[in-house]
Short mmCIF file of C-alpha atoms and ligand atoms in Angstrom, two decimals:
data_model
loop_
_atom_site.label_atom_id
_atom_site.label_comp_id
_atom_site.label_asym_id
_atom_site.label_seq_id
_atom_site.Cartn_x
_atom_site.Cartn_y
_atom_site.Cartn_z
CA UNK A 1 -97.36 -183.43 113.17
CA UNK A 2 -97.90 -181.96 116.64
CA UNK A 3 -95.93 -183.57 119.43
CA UNK A 4 -99.03 -184.91 121.19
CA UNK A 5 -99.95 -186.85 118.04
CA UNK A 6 -97.04 -189.16 118.87
CA UNK A 7 -98.65 -190.12 122.19
CA UNK A 8 -100.15 -193.55 122.72
CA UNK A 9 -103.79 -192.55 122.28
CA UNK A 10 -103.30 -190.67 119.02
CA UNK A 11 -100.96 -193.34 117.66
CA UNK A 12 -103.64 -195.96 118.14
CA UNK A 13 -106.28 -193.81 116.48
CA UNK A 14 -104.08 -192.91 113.51
CA UNK A 15 -102.49 -196.34 113.03
CA UNK A 16 -105.83 -198.16 112.95
CA UNK A 17 -107.42 -195.99 110.26
CA UNK A 18 -108.47 -197.71 107.03
CA UNK A 19 -106.94 -196.08 103.91
CA UNK A 20 -107.71 -196.90 100.29
CA UNK A 21 -104.05 -196.71 99.28
CA UNK A 22 -102.08 -198.35 102.13
CA UNK A 23 -102.51 -201.37 104.38
CA UNK A 24 -103.29 -201.00 108.07
CA UNK A 25 -100.27 -201.54 110.36
CA UNK A 26 -100.43 -205.06 111.75
CA UNK A 27 -98.03 -206.35 114.37
CA UNK A 28 -100.10 -209.20 115.71
CA UNK A 29 -99.34 -212.55 114.07
CA UNK A 30 -101.84 -215.39 114.47
CA UNK A 31 -104.60 -214.69 116.99
CA UNK A 32 -106.56 -217.66 118.36
CA UNK A 33 -110.24 -216.68 118.66
CA UNK A 34 -111.64 -217.48 122.12
CA UNK A 35 -115.11 -219.05 122.55
CA UNK A 36 -118.04 -216.83 121.53
CA UNK A 37 -119.27 -216.74 125.12
CA UNK A 38 -117.78 -217.50 128.51
CA UNK A 39 -119.49 -220.00 130.75
CA UNK A 40 -118.78 -220.90 134.36
CA UNK A 41 -119.91 -224.51 133.97
CA UNK A 42 -119.70 -225.42 137.65
CA UNK A 43 -121.37 -222.30 139.04
CA UNK A 44 -124.93 -222.42 140.44
CA UNK A 45 -127.18 -221.10 137.67
CA UNK A 46 -130.28 -218.94 138.11
CA UNK A 47 -132.51 -218.64 135.03
CA UNK A 48 -133.93 -215.11 134.78
CA UNK A 49 -137.72 -214.82 134.50
CA UNK A 50 -139.31 -213.64 131.25
CA UNK A 51 -138.84 -209.88 131.01
CA UNK A 52 -142.01 -207.78 131.28
CA UNK A 53 -141.88 -205.68 128.15
CA UNK A 54 -145.24 -203.92 128.32
CA UNK A 55 -144.18 -200.98 130.48
CA UNK A 56 -145.98 -197.74 129.71
CA UNK A 57 -143.11 -195.46 128.66
CA UNK A 58 -142.46 -194.93 125.00
CA UNK A 59 -139.02 -194.61 123.45
CA UNK A 60 -139.25 -190.88 122.79
CA UNK A 61 -140.20 -190.14 126.36
CA UNK A 62 -137.29 -192.25 127.65
CA UNK A 63 -134.85 -190.53 125.30
CA UNK A 64 -136.04 -187.16 126.57
CA UNK A 65 -135.90 -188.18 130.24
CA UNK A 66 -132.65 -190.20 130.29
CA UNK A 67 -130.10 -188.68 132.69
CA UNK A 68 -127.10 -190.02 134.56
CA UNK A 69 -128.36 -190.32 138.12
CA UNK A 70 -126.01 -190.92 141.02
CA UNK A 71 -128.38 -191.15 144.00
CA UNK A 72 -130.69 -194.08 144.63
CA UNK A 73 -133.13 -195.02 147.39
CA UNK A 74 -132.51 -198.21 149.33
CA UNK A 75 -135.65 -199.90 147.95
CA UNK A 76 -134.98 -203.36 146.52
CA UNK A 77 -135.76 -204.25 142.92
CA UNK A 78 -137.48 -207.49 141.93
CA UNK A 79 -135.96 -210.29 139.88
CA UNK A 80 -138.34 -209.32 137.06
CA UNK A 81 -137.01 -205.74 137.21
CA UNK A 82 -133.52 -207.24 136.98
CA UNK A 83 -134.57 -209.44 134.09
CA UNK A 84 -135.86 -206.38 132.20
CA UNK A 85 -132.59 -204.51 132.75
CA UNK A 86 -130.47 -207.47 131.68
CA UNK A 87 -132.68 -208.17 128.66
CA UNK A 88 -132.35 -204.54 127.55
CA UNK A 89 -128.56 -204.94 127.52
CA UNK A 90 -128.11 -208.41 125.99
CA UNK A 91 -131.46 -210.07 125.37
CA UNK A 92 -131.34 -212.45 122.40
CA UNK A 93 -133.90 -211.31 119.83
CA UNK A 94 -133.02 -213.51 116.84
CA UNK A 95 -130.82 -216.50 116.00
CA UNK A 96 -129.07 -216.56 112.63
CA UNK A 97 -126.79 -219.55 112.15
CA UNK A 98 -124.51 -219.63 115.18
CA UNK A 99 -125.07 -215.94 115.90
CA UNK A 100 -127.26 -214.90 118.81
CA UNK A 101 -128.42 -211.44 117.74
CA UNK A 102 -129.32 -209.16 120.60
CA UNK A 103 -130.97 -205.91 121.66
CA UNK A 104 -127.67 -204.07 121.05
CA UNK A 105 -125.58 -204.21 117.84
CA UNK A 106 -122.03 -205.55 117.76
CA UNK A 107 -119.39 -205.35 115.03
CA UNK A 108 -119.45 -208.67 113.14
CA UNK A 109 -121.92 -210.03 115.75
CA UNK A 110 -118.89 -211.01 117.84
CA UNK A 111 -119.94 -209.48 121.21
CA UNK A 112 -116.36 -209.13 122.50
CA UNK A 113 -117.35 -208.54 126.11
CA UNK A 114 -118.88 -210.26 129.12
CA UNK A 115 -121.49 -208.96 131.55
CA UNK A 116 -121.04 -209.30 135.29
CA UNK A 117 -123.50 -208.14 137.94
CA UNK A 118 -122.94 -207.15 141.50
CA UNK A 119 -126.27 -207.90 143.13
CA UNK A 120 -126.71 -205.69 146.15
CA UNK A 121 -130.44 -205.32 146.71
CA UNK A 122 -132.51 -207.62 144.53
CA UNK A 123 -135.39 -209.51 146.18
CA UNK A 124 -134.75 -213.25 146.21
CA UNK A 125 -131.10 -213.14 145.08
CA UNK A 126 -128.13 -213.43 147.39
CA UNK A 127 -125.72 -210.50 147.42
CA UNK A 128 -122.58 -211.01 145.43
CA UNK A 129 -121.11 -211.33 141.95
CA UNK A 130 -122.82 -213.08 139.06
CA UNK A 131 -122.01 -213.62 135.38
CA UNK A 132 -124.63 -213.37 132.66
CA UNK A 133 -124.84 -216.43 130.43
CA UNK A 134 -126.48 -214.87 127.41
CA UNK A 135 -127.45 -218.04 125.52
CA UNK A 136 -129.53 -219.38 128.43
CA UNK A 137 -130.55 -215.94 129.80
CA UNK A 138 -129.39 -217.01 133.23
CA UNK A 139 -127.06 -215.80 135.94
CA UNK A 140 -124.09 -217.83 137.08
CA UNK A 141 -123.31 -217.20 140.72
CA UNK A 142 -119.60 -216.49 141.16
CA UNK A 143 -119.26 -215.44 144.78
CA UNK A 144 -121.64 -214.43 147.52
CA UNK A 145 -121.13 -211.70 150.08
CA UNK A 146 -121.01 -207.97 150.66
CA UNK A 147 -118.51 -206.25 148.35
CA UNK A 148 -119.97 -202.71 148.26
CA UNK A 149 -116.97 -201.23 150.04
CA UNK A 150 -114.41 -202.84 147.71
CA UNK A 151 -116.43 -201.88 144.62
CA UNK A 152 -116.78 -198.27 145.76
CA UNK A 153 -113.08 -198.04 146.54
CA UNK A 154 -112.24 -199.50 143.12
CA UNK A 155 -114.53 -196.89 141.52
CA UNK A 156 -112.43 -194.07 142.97
CA UNK A 157 -114.78 -193.73 145.95
CA UNK A 158 -117.90 -193.02 143.85
CA UNK A 159 -120.54 -193.86 146.47
CA UNK A 160 -123.34 -194.54 143.95
CA UNK A 161 -121.73 -197.92 143.36
CA UNK A 162 -122.33 -199.10 146.92
CA UNK A 163 -125.90 -197.75 147.03
CA UNK A 164 -127.19 -199.27 143.79
CA UNK A 165 -129.52 -202.27 143.76
CA UNK A 166 -127.37 -203.79 141.02
CA UNK A 167 -124.11 -202.81 139.36
CA UNK A 168 -123.43 -203.90 135.79
CA UNK A 169 -119.74 -204.48 135.05
CA UNK A 170 -118.59 -205.15 131.51
CA UNK A 171 -115.29 -206.74 130.59
CA UNK A 172 -113.60 -206.57 127.20
CA UNK A 173 -112.51 -209.88 125.64
CA UNK A 174 -110.23 -208.34 122.99
CA UNK A 175 -109.27 -211.48 121.05
CA UNK A 176 -112.89 -212.24 120.22
CA UNK A 177 -112.91 -209.12 118.08
CA UNK A 178 -109.21 -208.81 117.20
CA UNK A 179 -109.02 -212.30 115.64
CA UNK A 180 -111.17 -210.81 112.87
CA UNK A 181 -110.56 -207.05 112.93
CA UNK A 182 -106.97 -207.07 114.22
CA UNK A 183 -105.86 -203.93 116.10
CA UNK A 184 -108.86 -201.97 114.84
CA UNK A 185 -111.06 -204.40 116.79
CA UNK A 186 -110.26 -202.60 120.04
CA UNK A 187 -112.25 -199.61 118.74
CA UNK A 188 -115.27 -201.81 118.22
CA UNK A 189 -115.32 -203.14 121.78
CA UNK A 190 -115.87 -199.68 123.17
CA UNK A 191 -118.40 -198.79 120.49
CA UNK A 192 -120.31 -202.00 121.21
CA UNK A 193 -120.41 -201.34 124.93
CA UNK A 194 -121.62 -197.80 124.38
CA UNK A 195 -124.72 -199.27 122.75
CA UNK A 196 -125.19 -201.76 125.56
CA UNK A 197 -124.92 -199.10 128.25
CA UNK A 198 -127.32 -196.76 126.46
CA UNK A 199 -129.89 -199.56 126.31
CA UNK A 200 -129.48 -200.05 130.04
CA UNK A 201 -129.93 -196.35 130.76
CA UNK A 202 -133.07 -196.20 128.63
CA UNK A 203 -134.51 -199.30 130.29
CA UNK A 204 -133.75 -197.88 133.74
CA UNK A 205 -135.48 -194.64 132.72
CA UNK A 206 -138.53 -196.56 131.49
CA UNK A 207 -138.73 -198.34 134.85
CA UNK A 208 -138.37 -195.19 136.95
CA UNK A 209 -134.85 -196.09 138.05
CA UNK A 210 -131.60 -194.18 138.04
CA UNK A 211 -128.32 -195.27 136.47
CA UNK A 212 -124.94 -193.79 135.65
CA UNK A 213 -122.17 -194.95 133.30
CA UNK A 214 -118.77 -195.18 135.01
CA UNK A 215 -115.46 -195.17 133.20
CA UNK A 216 -113.27 -194.07 136.13
CA UNK A 217 -111.98 -196.93 138.26
CA UNK A 218 -108.87 -198.81 139.27
CA UNK A 219 -109.12 -201.48 136.60
CA UNK A 220 -107.18 -204.24 138.29
CA UNK A 221 -109.03 -203.85 141.59
CA UNK A 222 -112.22 -204.76 139.71
CA UNK A 223 -110.42 -207.50 137.78
CA UNK A 224 -109.18 -208.98 141.04
CA UNK A 225 -112.66 -208.96 142.55
CA UNK A 226 -113.91 -210.90 139.52
CA UNK A 227 -110.77 -213.02 139.17
CA UNK A 228 -110.07 -211.79 135.62
CA UNK A 229 -106.51 -211.72 134.31
CA UNK A 230 -106.77 -208.05 133.25
CA UNK A 231 -105.25 -208.78 129.80
CA UNK A 232 -107.27 -211.33 127.84
CA UNK A 233 -110.25 -210.12 129.81
CA UNK A 234 -110.42 -206.79 131.61
CA UNK A 235 -113.22 -204.65 133.02
CA UNK A 236 -113.76 -201.54 130.90
CA UNK A 237 -117.12 -200.09 131.92
CA UNK A 238 -119.65 -200.23 134.71
CA UNK A 239 -123.11 -198.88 135.49
CA UNK A 240 -124.96 -198.93 138.82
CA UNK A 241 -128.79 -198.98 138.77
CA UNK A 242 -131.20 -198.30 141.61
CA UNK A 243 -134.70 -197.10 142.40
CA UNK A 244 -135.16 -193.37 142.87
C1 LIG B 1 -117.86 -193.29 128.90
C2 LIG B 1 -118.48 -192.58 130.07
C3 LIG B 1 -117.84 -192.60 131.29
C4 LIG B 1 -118.42 -191.95 132.38
N1 LIG B 1 -117.83 -192.04 133.60
C5 LIG B 1 -118.41 -191.45 134.67
C6 LIG B 1 -117.84 -191.61 135.96
O1 LIG B 1 -116.84 -192.29 136.17
N2 LIG B 1 -118.46 -190.99 136.99
C7 LIG B 1 -119.62 -190.25 136.83
O2 LIG B 1 -120.13 -189.72 137.82
N3 LIG B 1 -120.18 -190.10 135.61
C8 LIG B 1 -119.62 -190.70 134.53
N4 LIG B 1 -120.20 -190.60 133.30
C9 LIG B 1 -121.48 -189.88 133.17
C10 LIG B 1 -121.28 -188.51 132.52
O3 LIG B 1 -120.71 -187.63 133.46
C11 LIG B 1 -122.63 -187.99 132.00
O4 LIG B 1 -123.06 -188.83 130.96
C12 LIG B 1 -122.52 -186.57 131.51
O5 LIG B 1 -122.30 -185.68 132.57
C13 LIG B 1 -123.78 -186.12 130.76
O6 LIG B 1 -124.90 -186.24 131.60
P1 LIG B 1 -126.16 -187.16 131.23
O7 LIG B 1 -125.67 -188.56 131.04
O8 LIG B 1 -127.09 -187.03 132.39
O9 LIG B 1 -126.75 -186.63 129.96
C14 LIG B 1 -119.65 -191.24 132.22
C15 LIG B 1 -120.28 -191.24 130.98
C16 LIG B 1 -119.73 -191.93 129.93
C17 LIG B 1 -120.47 -191.96 128.61
#
């Protein structure tokens, strides 16, 4: 074994492999599964309008055109534009039993993440942080105000974050997935969010908007802005979107 294989990253990858002839290492004990979805019961709630799904672009064209774009104009987007973007990431497309199946796949239909939005330039919505309540396709308003500077600083100074009309921020809720898949569940959170983010990029492309996945940020600065504990729930991915 090379020395670097003993490092944290490799150890995780190797120790969470499934083998036919030996059990997976498990050091977890009982894990209480958290609720399937978070809800801020006392927050003001804004139902999103029906998404407008008859835009001209076809899938193949969007796949060909998709690019990570880091410069946006300062034109606002409409709430219907926002609804389309949100629906592309987590729109419920079928209900089976207690599962709300969505536009993006998720291991075991557990959806071990939450979606937050920083609304910066959306017509008719106050600036600030919101949480997506998937079951009701509505936004829960968490705090109002201008946070572009703090968000940009948290994202290692990447200015696209402050210029976007909306910034999607995704947290991981590890126990939702680990209660079933144990340590291997951590892999699935990142796989799941990759699908979600790709849907967002394709939707942005279809709507003539730019977007860019972001994995580089000071995690706990974002967690603090959203009042997350950074352990049982921690931001792992973000994506600003704006008009070109
Ligand atoms: C997981 C992930 C993290 C990324 N993080 C950043 C980032 O922090 N900053 C940035 O400018 N681009 C980021 N990107 C965008 C990549 O740089 C971009 O996808 C890559 O250069 C390929 O270009 P394309 O997406 O236009 O095809 C990230 C992409 C992914 C998938």
